[in-house]
Amino acid sequence: MFDFEFHNPTKIIFGRDRFACLDQLVPASSKVLLTYGGESARKYGTLDKTRAALKNRTILEFGGIEPNPHFETLMKAVEMVRAEKISFLLAVGGGSVIDGTKFISLFSPYAGDPFSLLVRRSIGTDLADKAIPFGAVSTLPATGSEMNNRGVISHGQGKYPFLSPLSFPLFSLVDPSLTFTLPPAQVANGVVDAFVHTTEQYLTFPVDGRLQDRIAEGILLTLLEIGETTLSEPDNYPARANLCWCATMALNGLTGAGVPQDWATHMIGHELTALFGIDHGQSLAVILPALLEARREKKRDKLLQYAGRVWDIRQGGEDERISASISRTREFFERLGVRTRLSAYGVGAGDIPAIVDNLRAHGRTALSERGDLTLEISRSILESAL
Ligand code: NZQ
Ligand code: ZN
């Protein structure tokens, strides 16, 4: 097992109707900015419940944070925070709203050029030493943003991931019943995102991280058990609660502690979102099966473990078992209604050079757990994903 440091200060309040907790969690003297997305938080009453719980505090609102949140939109919120001297941010929404709020929190007190800071990716306290405290009311189980210190911000034709020790939410309310209103496609995206966060930290090479492997397998098996149920029975609380906790646990630092991490599926996927507007979860469903096929030798030991322990594939030769595990993964995504071929999203062979150019422009030229996934390999993964 590799050496590691694990620190996660985010408090999770999990369960139905826990809004009353907000009164204790948000300092009484705060001037609060509620951040939200398009219309879901208002339409389904989550914004009203949040406001009511915050009682007599001064509350302002900033809505309109779009999926794959845009730098320009968020800079408007930064201006508002500065002008209004906001002292607490509360995100009400999915990963995009929470990521956007992390950006607002970190960039509002920052005096330098924000885009130059964003492209640094890892924003330590030597680069930015202050952030506005923030919490979240999570309405979409997928990204794990409610319990991690990462965000992804869109700028021009790129998606820029960042992380910072200053970007953990102070707390997150995870109420599975708030997610009952999600459109089926977003629920399916969420299952895929949580699944692929887990495989990015599990399907690498063995380092005898036995507990980490079993946590990862536990998340994957749970997603396989409840994925289709939570899609077909949107208000089945136990199934949705399991999805929510899997999504949170899949990217809160625990699964990845002390083990190699890949993230190539995400990095290639981000270019698909940036160029063609393909949803984040959909982009992962397209890339993962193609990437596992291309990297089957590099990932051989873990793919065999995955085939046996996750899919219960124990008969046949090694290659046969690996092939079957990749096919079963693809079939699972398709059963959720998430298409796994580029052509299903209108992307053809003629689009691949632009994707590869973007990967090059964003420095994504040596991806994977070994740093040996070149642009040429990315190109062949994209070709096989057509
Ligand atoms: O904008 P509104 O009207 O609120 O609608 C949203 C949005 O259209 C809707 N929605 C959210 N909660 C709802 C709801 N609709 C009905 N009922 C509810 N309860 O869902 C749509 C998608 O929301 P979005 O926040 O964009 O989805 P998601 O949570 O999947 O977030 C995706 C973003 O997170 C980034 C992605 O790159 C993408 O930008 N990621 C963030 C990560 C992190 N912070 O660690 C890691 C991930 O790998 C990912 O990259
Ligand atoms: Zn993701």
Tab-separated table of C-alpha atoms and ligand atoms in Angstrom:
chain	number	residue	atom	x	y	z
A	1	MET	CA	0.000	0.000	0.000
A	2	PHE	CA	1.240	3.510	-0.760
A	3	ASP	CA	1.769	6.053	2.019
A	4	PHE	CA	-1.140	8.449	2.334
A	5	GLU	CA	-2.728	11.272	4.279
A	6	PHE	CA	-6.448	11.179	4.774
A	7	HIS	CA	-8.346	14.202	6.003
A	8	ASN	CA	-12.014	14.877	5.458
A	9	PRO	CA	-13.592	17.527	7.665
A	10	THR	CA	-17.059	17.629	6.028
A	11	LYS	CA	-19.976	16.832	8.304
A	12	ILE	CA	-22.729	14.849	6.587
A	13	ILE	CA	-26.313	15.154	7.774
A	14	PHE	CA	-28.071	12.270	6.083
A	15	GLY	CA	-31.790	11.550	5.989
A	16	ARG	CA	-35.267	12.892	5.387
A	17	ASP	CA	-36.342	16.351	6.455
A	18	ARG	CA	-33.218	17.404	8.281
A	19	PHE	CA	-33.462	21.060	7.263
A	20	ALA	CA	-33.855	22.209	10.878
A	21	CYS	CA	-30.148	21.376	11.381
A	22	LEU	CA	-29.212	24.299	9.149
A	23	ASP	CA	-30.018	26.718	11.961
A	24	GLN	CA	-27.226	25.197	14.059
A	25	LEU	CA	-24.791	24.708	11.203
A	26	VAL	CA	-24.824	28.177	9.676
A	27	PRO	CA	-23.416	30.811	12.070
A	28	ALA	CA	-26.275	32.977	13.364
A	29	SER	CA	-24.618	36.257	12.461
A	30	SER	CA	-23.888	35.245	8.840
A	31	LYS	CA	-24.921	37.142	5.776
A	32	VAL	CA	-25.772	34.178	3.562
A	33	LEU	CA	-25.744	33.764	-0.200
A	34	LEU	CA	-27.879	30.866	-1.414
A	35	THR	CA	-26.540	29.550	-4.701
A	36	TYR	CA	-28.606	27.382	-7.012
A	37	GLY	CA	-29.005	26.230	-10.589
A	38	GLY	CA	-31.822	26.615	-13.103
A	39	GLU	CA	-35.250	26.075	-11.682
A	40	SER	CA	-35.321	22.735	-9.857
A	41	ALA	CA	-34.432	24.066	-6.376
A	42	ARG	CA	-37.187	26.674	-6.516
A	43	LYS	CA	-39.776	24.569	-8.339
A	44	TYR	CA	-39.563	21.642	-5.923
A	45	GLY	CA	-39.523	23.759	-2.776
A	46	THR	CA	-35.954	23.061	-1.627
A	47	LEU	CA	-35.019	26.721	-1.722
A	48	ASP	CA	-38.035	27.661	0.405
A	49	LYS	CA	-37.274	24.974	2.985
A	50	THR	CA	-33.674	26.157	3.169
A	51	ARG	CA	-34.675	29.794	3.601
A	52	ALA	CA	-37.198	28.922	6.283
A	53	ALA	CA	-34.583	26.972	8.261
A	54	LEU	CA	-32.170	29.903	8.205
A	55	LYS	CA	-34.740	31.997	10.080
A	56	ASN	CA	-33.713	35.605	10.710
A	57	ARG	CA	-30.402	35.715	8.883
A	58	THR	CA	-29.879	38.112	5.995
A	59	ILE	CA	-30.190	35.971	2.873
A	60	LEU	CA	-29.361	36.832	-0.712
A	61	GLU	CA	-29.712	34.553	-3.734
A	62	PHE	CA	-27.635	33.794	-6.783
A	63	GLY	CA	-29.378	31.478	-9.267
A	64	GLY	CA	-28.615	30.360	-12.778
A	65	ILE	CA	-25.514	28.241	-12.182
A	66	GLU	CA	-25.704	25.987	-15.217
A	67	PRO	CA	-24.724	22.294	-15.568
A	68	ASN	CA	-20.944	22.214	-16.154
A	69	PRO	CA	-20.766	25.613	-14.455
A	70	HIS	CA	-19.245	28.442	-16.407
A	71	PHE	CA	-16.434	30.639	-15.250
A	72	GLU	CA	-18.220	33.810	-16.430
A	73	THR	CA	-21.419	32.998	-14.534
A	74	LEU	CA	-19.466	32.278	-11.370
A	75	MET	CA	-17.464	35.483	-11.649
A	76	LYS	CA	-20.777	37.379	-11.446
A	77	ALA	CA	-21.399	35.655	-8.134
A	78	VAL	CA	-17.868	36.529	-7.016
A	79	GLU	CA	-18.644	40.202	-7.674
A	80	MET	CA	-21.855	39.920	-5.675
A	81	VAL	CA	-20.085	38.283	-2.729
A	82	ARG	CA	-17.508	41.069	-2.683
A	83	ALA	CA	-20.040	43.889	-3.052
A	84	GLU	CA	-22.453	42.509	-0.478
A	85	LYS	CA	-19.783	41.323	1.967
A	86	ILE	CA	-21.266	37.818	2.089
A	87	SER	CA	-19.881	35.737	4.967
A	88	PHE	CA	-21.426	32.312	4.235
A	89	LEU	CA	-22.355	30.442	1.056
A	90	LEU	CA	-24.968	27.721	0.911
A	91	ALA	CA	-25.206	25.674	-2.285
A	92	VAL	CA	-28.599	24.139	-3.064
A	93	GLY	CA	-28.283	21.774	-6.005
A	94	GLY	CA	-26.268	19.105	-7.775
A	95	GLY	CA	-22.563	18.805	-8.451
A	96	SER	CA	-22.511	21.822	-10.731
A	97	VAL	CA	-23.956	24.145	-8.100
A	98	ILE	CA	-21.715	22.754	-5.351
A	99	ASP	CA	-18.603	22.944	-7.574
A	100	GLY	CA	-19.561	26.465	-8.610
A	101	THR	CA	-19.961	27.423	-4.958
A	102	LYS	CA	-16.484	26.055	-4.194
A	103	PHE	CA	-15.171	28.340	-6.902
A	104	ILE	CA	-17.059	31.354	-5.490
A	105	SER	CA	-15.808	30.513	-2.000
A	106	LEU	CA	-12.164	30.314	-3.050
A	107	PHE	CA	-12.050	33.037	-5.675
A	108	SER	CA	-14.044	35.818	-3.975
A	109	PRO	CA	-11.249	36.672	-1.510
A	110	TYR	CA	-8.545	36.192	-4.158
A	111	ALA	CA	-6.991	39.401	-5.478
A	112	GLY	CA	-5.070	37.985	-8.477
A	113	ASP	CA	-6.194	36.792	-11.922
A	114	PRO	CA	-8.773	34.043	-11.330
A	115	PHE	CA	-8.221	32.027	-14.519
A	116	SER	CA	-4.461	31.858	-13.907
A	117	LEU	CA	-5.248	30.441	-10.483
A	118	LEU	CA	-7.812	27.950	-11.820
A	119	VAL	CA	-5.345	26.415	-14.277
A	120	ARG	CA	-2.971	25.658	-11.398
A	121	ARG	CA	-5.377	22.794	-10.585
A	122	SER	CA	-4.045	22.104	-7.144
A	123	ILE	CA	-4.673	25.290	-5.175
A	124	GLY	CA	-2.776	25.057	-1.918
A	125	THR	CA	-2.752	27.613	0.866
A	126	ASP	CA	0.447	29.052	-0.612
A	127	LEU	CA	-1.634	30.172	-3.638
A	128	ALA	CA	-4.917	31.137	-1.987
A	129	ASP	CA	-4.997	31.320	1.779
A	130	LYS	CA	-8.587	32.320	2.385
A	131	ALA	CA	-12.023	31.031	1.406
A	132	ILE	CA	-15.571	31.955	2.342
A	133	PRO	CA	-17.051	29.151	4.476
A	134	PHE	CA	-19.759	27.182	2.725
A	135	GLY	CA	-22.147	24.271	3.083
A	136	ALA	CA	-24.410	22.365	0.722
A	137	VAL	CA	-27.896	20.962	0.369
A	138	SER	CA	-27.265	18.186	-2.118
A	139	THR	CA	-30.044	17.398	-4.608
A	140	LEU	CA	-28.321	14.993	-7.020
A	141	PRO	CA	-26.358	11.863	-6.055
A	142	ALA	CA	-23.437	11.606	-8.476
A	143	THR	CA	-20.278	13.644	-8.098
A	144	GLY	CA	-19.433	13.316	-4.417
A	145	SER	CA	-18.846	17.078	-4.438
A	146	GLU	CA	-20.871	17.280	-1.217
A	147	MET	CA	-18.000	15.627	0.674
A	148	ASN	CA	-14.843	16.419	-1.247
A	149	ASN	CA	-12.567	19.341	-2.040
A	150	ARG	CA	-12.771	19.188	-5.830
A	151	GLY	CA	-14.585	21.121	-8.514
A	152	VAL	CA	-14.736	21.280	-12.298
A	153	ILE	CA	-15.281	24.638	-14.032
A	154	SER	CA	-15.987	25.239	-17.737
A	155	HIS	CA	-14.076	27.974	-19.539
A	156	GLY	CA	-14.127	28.400	-23.317
A	157	GLN	CA	-13.861	24.940	-24.854
A	158	GLY	CA	-12.372	23.337	-21.785
A	159	LYS	CA	-13.324	21.848	-18.439
A	160	TYR	CA	-10.838	22.661	-15.687
A	161	PRO	CA	-10.695	20.474	-12.581
A	162	PHE	CA	-9.308	22.033	-9.395
A	163	LEU	CA	-8.821	20.920	-5.833
A	164	SER	CA	-7.904	22.747	-2.669
A	165	PRO	CA	-7.636	22.025	1.044
A	166	LEU	CA	-9.862	25.112	1.431
A	167	SER	CA	-12.680	23.607	-0.642
A	168	PHE	CA	-14.283	21.024	1.640
A	169	PRO	CA	-17.876	21.941	2.489
A	170	LEU	CA	-18.282	22.601	6.214
A	171	PHE	CA	-21.342	20.367	6.067
A	172	SER	CA	-23.692	18.807	3.538
A	173	LEU	CA	-27.305	17.875	3.938
A	174	VAL	CA	-27.899	14.657	1.987
A	175	ASP	CA	-31.630	14.009	1.933
A	176	PRO	CA	-32.433	11.216	-0.528
A	177	SER	CA	-36.067	12.342	-0.773
A	178	LEU	CA	-34.917	15.650	-2.322
A	179	THR	CA	-33.687	13.629	-5.304
A	180	PHE	CA	-37.061	11.970	-6.077
A	181	THR	CA	-37.814	14.766	-8.554
A	182	LEU	CA	-34.771	14.083	-10.718
A	183	PRO	CA	-35.393	13.197	-14.351
A	184	PRO	CA	-34.506	9.512	-14.980
A	185	ALA	CA	-31.555	10.453	-17.191
A	186	GLN	CA	-29.917	12.353	-14.318
A	187	VAL	CA	-30.425	9.432	-11.926
A	188	ALA	CA	-28.803	7.111	-14.467
A	189	ASN	CA	-25.939	9.584	-14.941
A	190	GLY	CA	-25.486	9.593	-11.183
A	191	VAL	CA	-25.225	5.801	-10.975
A	192	VAL	CA	-22.641	5.814	-13.776
A	193	ASP	CA	-20.642	8.670	-12.242
A	194	ALA	CA	-20.431	6.965	-8.835
A	195	PHE	CA	-19.543	3.666	-10.549
A	196	VAL	CA	-16.741	5.235	-12.585
A	197	HIS	CA	-15.353	7.252	-9.642
A	198	THR	CA	-14.930	3.895	-7.983
A	199	THR	CA	-13.345	2.134	-10.958
A	200	GLU	CA	-10.912	5.053	-11.495
A	201	GLN	CA	-9.506	4.260	-8.039
A	202	TYR	CA	-9.852	0.464	-8.212
A	203	LEU	CA	-9.134	-0.769	-11.745
A	204	THR	CA	-5.431	0.068	-11.734
A	205	PHE	CA	-2.718	-2.267	-10.432
A	206	PRO	CA	-2.622	-4.149	-7.116
A	207	VAL	CA	-0.784	-2.647	-4.146
A	208	ASP	CA	-2.312	-4.949	-1.540
A	209	GLY	CA	-4.805	-2.274	-0.477
A	210	ARG	CA	-7.240	-4.898	0.704
A	211	LEU	CA	-9.646	-2.660	2.578
A	212	GLN	CA	-9.679	-0.068	-0.208
A	213	ASP	CA	-10.416	-2.827	-2.736
A	214	ARG	CA	-13.247	-4.155	-0.639
A	215	ILE	CA	-14.728	-0.706	-0.086
A	216	ALA	CA	-14.616	-0.185	-3.859
A	217	GLU	CA	-16.185	-3.589	-4.523
A	218	GLY	CA	-18.855	-2.818	-1.897
A	219	ILE	CA	-19.777	0.395	-3.689
A	220	LEU	CA	-19.827	-1.286	-7.123
A	221	LEU	CA	-21.928	-4.217	-5.899
A	222	THR	CA	-24.382	-1.868	-4.183
A	223	LEU	CA	-24.742	0.195	-7.350
A	224	LEU	CA	-25.398	-2.991	-9.328
A	225	GLU	CA	-28.029	-4.042	-6.805
A	226	ILE	CA	-29.948	-0.773	-6.652
A	227	GLY	CA	-29.169	0.936	-9.983
A	228	GLU	CA	-32.141	-0.270	-11.954
A	229	THR	CA	-34.525	-0.152	-8.989
A	230	THR	CA	-33.742	3.455	-8.145
A	231	LEU	CA	-34.347	4.347	-11.765
A	232	SER	CA	-37.669	2.520	-12.169
A	233	GLU	CA	-38.926	3.381	-8.659
A	234	PRO	CA	-37.894	7.011	-8.184
A	235	ASP	CA	-39.526	7.367	-4.761
A	236	ASN	CA	-38.222	4.092	-3.335
A	237	TYR	CA	-36.414	5.657	-0.367
A	238	PRO	CA	-34.134	2.730	0.596
A	239	ALA	CA	-32.850	2.312	-2.967
A	240	ARG	CA	-32.252	6.045	-3.388
A	241	ALA	CA	-30.613	6.313	0.043
A	242	ASN	CA	-28.148	3.625	-1.018
A	243	LEU	CA	-27.379	5.467	-4.240
A	244	CYS	CA	-26.807	8.704	-2.322
A	245	TRP	CA	-24.407	7.153	0.169
A	246	CYS	CA	-22.530	5.267	-2.574
A	247	ALA	CA	-22.097	8.475	-4.563
A	248	THR	CA	-20.807	10.342	-1.518
A	249	MET	CA	-18.435	7.545	-0.485
A	250	ALA	CA	-17.120	6.969	-4.004
A	251	LEU	CA	-15.248	10.269	-4.061
A	252	ASN	CA	-14.585	11.455	-0.537
A	253	GLY	CA	-10.973	10.313	-0.425
A	254	LEU	CA	-11.519	7.002	1.354
A	255	THR	CA	-11.532	4.612	-1.612
A	256	GLY	CA	-8.483	6.268	-3.162
A	257	ALA	CA	-6.305	6.505	-0.049
A	258	GLY	CA	-3.044	4.620	-0.490
A	259	VAL	CA	-3.851	3.147	-3.910
A	260	PRO	CA	-3.005	4.150	-7.500
A	261	GLN	CA	-5.594	6.244	-9.335
A	262	ASP	CA	-6.340	6.427	-13.036
A	263	TRP	CA	-8.791	9.297	-13.949
A	264	ALA	CA	-8.151	8.916	-17.712
A	265	THR	CA	-11.831	8.107	-18.340
A	266	HIS	CA	-12.733	11.427	-16.709
A	267	MET	CA	-10.097	13.440	-18.539
A	268	ILE	CA	-11.121	12.127	-21.971
A	269	GLY	CA	-14.782	12.410	-20.970
A	270	HIS	CA	-14.376	16.091	-20.027
A	271	GLU	CA	-13.396	16.854	-23.628
A	272	LEU	CA	-16.594	15.203	-24.874
A	273	THR	CA	-18.633	17.405	-22.564
A	274	ALA	CA	-16.705	20.545	-23.471
A	275	LEU	CA	-16.918	19.983	-27.234
A	276	PHE	CA	-20.296	18.304	-27.710
A	277	GLY	CA	-22.261	19.016	-24.531
A	278	ILE	CA	-22.520	15.315	-23.671
A	279	ASP	CA	-23.530	14.944	-19.982
A	280	HIS	CA	-20.702	14.050	-17.614
A	281	GLY	CA	-22.162	10.603	-16.759
A	282	GLN	CA	-22.799	9.828	-20.414
A	283	SER	CA	-19.225	10.720	-21.351
A	284	LEU	CA	-17.940	8.224	-18.786
A	285	ALA	CA	-20.260	5.459	-20.017
A	286	VAL	CA	-18.795	5.897	-23.494
A	287	ILE	CA	-15.132	6.003	-22.500
A	288	LEU	CA	-14.860	3.448	-19.674
A	289	PRO	CA	-15.594	0.224	-21.626
A	290	ALA	CA	-13.362	1.318	-24.517
A	291	LEU	CA	-10.570	2.301	-22.142
A	292	LEU	CA	-10.711	-0.958	-20.187
A	293	GLU	CA	-10.464	-2.871	-23.461
A	294	ALA	CA	-7.444	-0.812	-24.575
A	295	ARG	CA	-5.745	-1.152	-21.178
A	296	ARG	CA	-6.591	-4.766	-20.423
A	297	GLU	CA	-2.948	-5.821	-20.199
A	298	LYS	CA	-1.947	-2.935	-17.915
A	299	LYS	CA	-4.948	-3.589	-15.678
A	300	ARG	CA	-4.966	-7.376	-16.005
A	301	ASP	CA	-4.718	-8.349	-12.323
A	302	LYS	CA	-7.366	-5.918	-11.157
A	303	LEU	CA	-9.682	-6.716	-14.068
A	304	LEU	CA	-9.532	-10.383	-13.107
A	305	GLN	CA	-10.327	-9.454	-9.509
A	306	TYR	CA	-13.187	-7.238	-10.762
A	307	ALA	CA	-14.565	-10.053	-12.923
A	308	GLY	CA	-14.566	-12.490	-10.012
A	309	ARG	CA	-15.574	-10.362	-7.059
A	310	VAL	CA	-17.943	-7.865	-8.682
A	311	TRP	CA	-19.447	-9.869	-11.549
A	312	ASP	CA	-19.004	-13.375	-10.137
A	313	ILE	CA	-17.379	-14.478	-13.380
A	314	ARG	CA	-15.237	-17.422	-12.328
A	315	GLN	CA	-15.361	-19.809	-15.295
A	316	GLY	CA	-13.197	-19.656	-18.410
A	317	GLY	CA	-9.703	-18.461	-19.232
A	318	GLU	CA	-8.301	-15.145	-18.050
A	319	ASP	CA	-8.910	-13.257	-21.278
A	320	GLU	CA	-12.412	-14.598	-21.522
A	321	ARG	CA	-13.219	-13.477	-17.966
A	322	ILE	CA	-11.816	-9.999	-18.573
A	323	SER	CA	-13.801	-9.640	-21.809
A	324	ALA	CA	-16.961	-10.766	-20.062
A	325	SER	CA	-16.471	-8.238	-17.227
A	326	ILE	CA	-16.067	-5.381	-19.715
A	327	SER	CA	-19.165	-6.477	-21.673
A	328	ARG	CA	-21.190	-6.752	-18.482
A	329	THR	CA	-20.118	-3.228	-17.484
A	330	ARG	CA	-21.259	-1.858	-20.841
A	331	GLU	CA	-24.547	-3.781	-20.625
A	332	PHE	CA	-25.204	-2.378	-17.139
A	333	PHE	CA	-24.833	1.210	-18.376
A	334	GLU	CA	-27.059	0.467	-21.371
A	335	ARG	CA	-29.711	-1.108	-19.128
A	336	LEU	CA	-29.756	2.178	-17.187
A	337	GLY	CA	-30.479	3.899	-20.488
A	338	VAL	CA	-27.034	5.498	-20.770
A	339	ARG	CA	-25.702	4.913	-24.264
A	340	THR	CA	-22.112	3.714	-24.499
A	341	ARG	CA	-21.174	4.593	-28.087
A	342	LEU	CA	-20.080	7.982	-29.419
A	343	SER	CA	-22.321	7.532	-32.441
A	344	ALA	CA	-25.366	7.532	-30.135
A	345	TYR	CA	-24.501	11.162	-29.323
A	346	GLY	CA	-23.940	12.181	-32.921
A	347	VAL	CA	-20.136	12.111	-32.659
A	348	GLY	CA	-18.358	10.494	-35.621
A	349	ALA	CA	-14.860	9.598	-36.785
A	350	GLY	CA	-14.451	13.082	-38.265
A	351	ASP	CA	-14.755	14.605	-34.764
A	352	ILE	CA	-11.899	12.634	-33.222
A	353	PRO	CA	-9.055	14.958	-34.332
A	354	ALA	CA	-10.725	17.887	-32.525
A	355	ILE	CA	-11.033	15.815	-29.346
A	356	VAL	CA	-7.379	14.803	-29.537
A	357	ASP	CA	-6.372	18.441	-30.183
A	358	ASN	CA	-8.258	19.480	-27.064
A	359	LEU	CA	-6.565	16.770	-25.001
A	360	ARG	CA	-3.216	18.074	-26.239
A	361	ALA	CA	-4.166	21.711	-25.549
A	362	HIS	CA	-5.159	20.814	-21.989
A	363	GLY	CA	-1.969	18.863	-21.325
A	364	ARG	CA	-3.770	15.517	-21.115
A	365	THR	CA	-0.971	13.691	-22.873
A	366	ALA	CA	0.289	11.287	-20.197
A	367	LEU	CA	-2.820	9.997	-18.442
A	368	SER	CA	-3.610	6.977	-16.254
A	369	GLU	CA	-2.240	5.387	-13.092
A	370	ARG	CA	1.109	4.947	-14.816
A	371	GLY	CA	1.206	8.216	-16.770
A	372	ASP	CA	1.706	6.244	-19.968
A	373	LEU	CA	-1.618	6.768	-21.718
A	374	THR	CA	-0.501	8.876	-24.672
A	375	LEU	CA	-2.528	10.927	-27.133
A	376	GLU	CA	-2.222	8.058	-29.607
A	377	ILE	CA	-3.807	5.666	-27.115
A	378	SER	CA	-6.559	8.213	-26.396
A	379	ARG	CA	-7.162	8.397	-30.132
A	380	SER	CA	-7.525	4.643	-30.423
A	381	ILE	CA	-9.834	4.542	-27.384
A	382	LEU	CA	-12.039	7.156	-29.060
A	383	GLU	CA	-11.994	5.224	-32.340
A	384	SER	CA	-13.069	2.048	-30.612
A	385	ALA	CA	-15.828	3.962	-28.806
A	386	LEU	CA	-17.480	5.086	-32.058
B	1	NZQ	O1	-30.261	23.542	-12.867
B	1	NZQ	P1	-31.408	22.847	-12.234
B	1	NZQ	O2	-32.723	23.371	-12.642
B	1	NZQ	O3	-31.254	22.769	-10.737
B	1	NZQ	O4	-31.427	21.330	-12.790
B	1	NZQ	C1	-30.382	20.416	-12.578
B	1	NZQ	C2	-29.536	20.188	-13.827
B	1	NZQ	O5	-30.247	20.508	-14.988
B	1	NZQ	C3	-31.000	19.071	-12.348
B	1	NZQ	N1	-31.312	18.778	-10.941
B	1	NZQ	C4	-30.465	18.779	-9.893
B	1	NZQ	N2	-31.110	18.374	-8.782
B	1	NZQ	C5	-32.391	18.124	-9.151
B	1	NZQ	C6	-32.524	18.395	-10.520
B	1	NZQ	N3	-33.695	18.226	-11.182
B	1	NZQ	C7	-34.751	17.788	-10.480
B	1	NZQ	N4	-34.689	17.492	-9.151
B	1	NZQ	C8	-33.522	17.634	-8.462
B	1	NZQ	N5	-33.471	17.277	-7.166
B	1	NZQ	O6	-30.030	18.133	-12.786
B	1	NZQ	C9	-29.294	18.698	-13.862
B	1	NZQ	C10	-27.828	18.329	-13.749
B	1	NZQ	O7	-27.268	18.895	-12.590
B	1	NZQ	P2	-25.690	18.925	-12.377
B	1	NZQ	O8	-25.443	19.567	-11.051
B	1	NZQ	O9	-25.006	19.492	-13.561
B	1	NZQ	O10	-25.319	17.360	-12.330
B	1	NZQ	P3	-24.193	16.586	-11.544
B	1	NZQ	O11	-24.484	16.532	-10.087
B	1	NZQ	O12	-24.039	15.310	-12.274
B	1	NZQ	O13	-22.885	17.485	-11.714
B	1	NZQ	C11	-22.107	17.434	-12.878
B	1	NZQ	C12	-20.914	18.373	-12.743
B	1	NZQ	O14	-20.027	17.939	-11.692
B	1	NZQ	C13	-18.709	17.772	-12.221
B	1	NZQ	C14	-18.965	17.435	-13.668
B	1	NZQ	O15	-17.821	17.601	-14.456
B	1	NZQ	C15	-20.078	18.395	-14.012
B	1	NZQ	O16	-19.569	19.685	-14.252
B	1	NZQ	N6	-17.966	16.793	-11.423
B	1	NZQ	C16	-17.573	17.169	-10.193
B	1	NZQ	C17	-16.804	16.353	-9.392
B	1	NZQ	C18	-16.398	16.752	-8.028
B	1	NZQ	N7	-16.715	17.950	-7.592
B	1	NZQ	O17	-15.750	15.993	-7.334
B	1	NZQ	C19	-16.330	15.040	-9.857
B	1	NZQ	C20	-17.088	14.531	-11.014
B	1	NZQ	O18	-16.272	13.569	-11.663
B	1	NZQ	C21	-17.515	15.551	-12.006
B	1	NZQ	O19	-16.472	15.842	-12.905
B	2	ZN	ZN	-17.295	12.021	-12.401
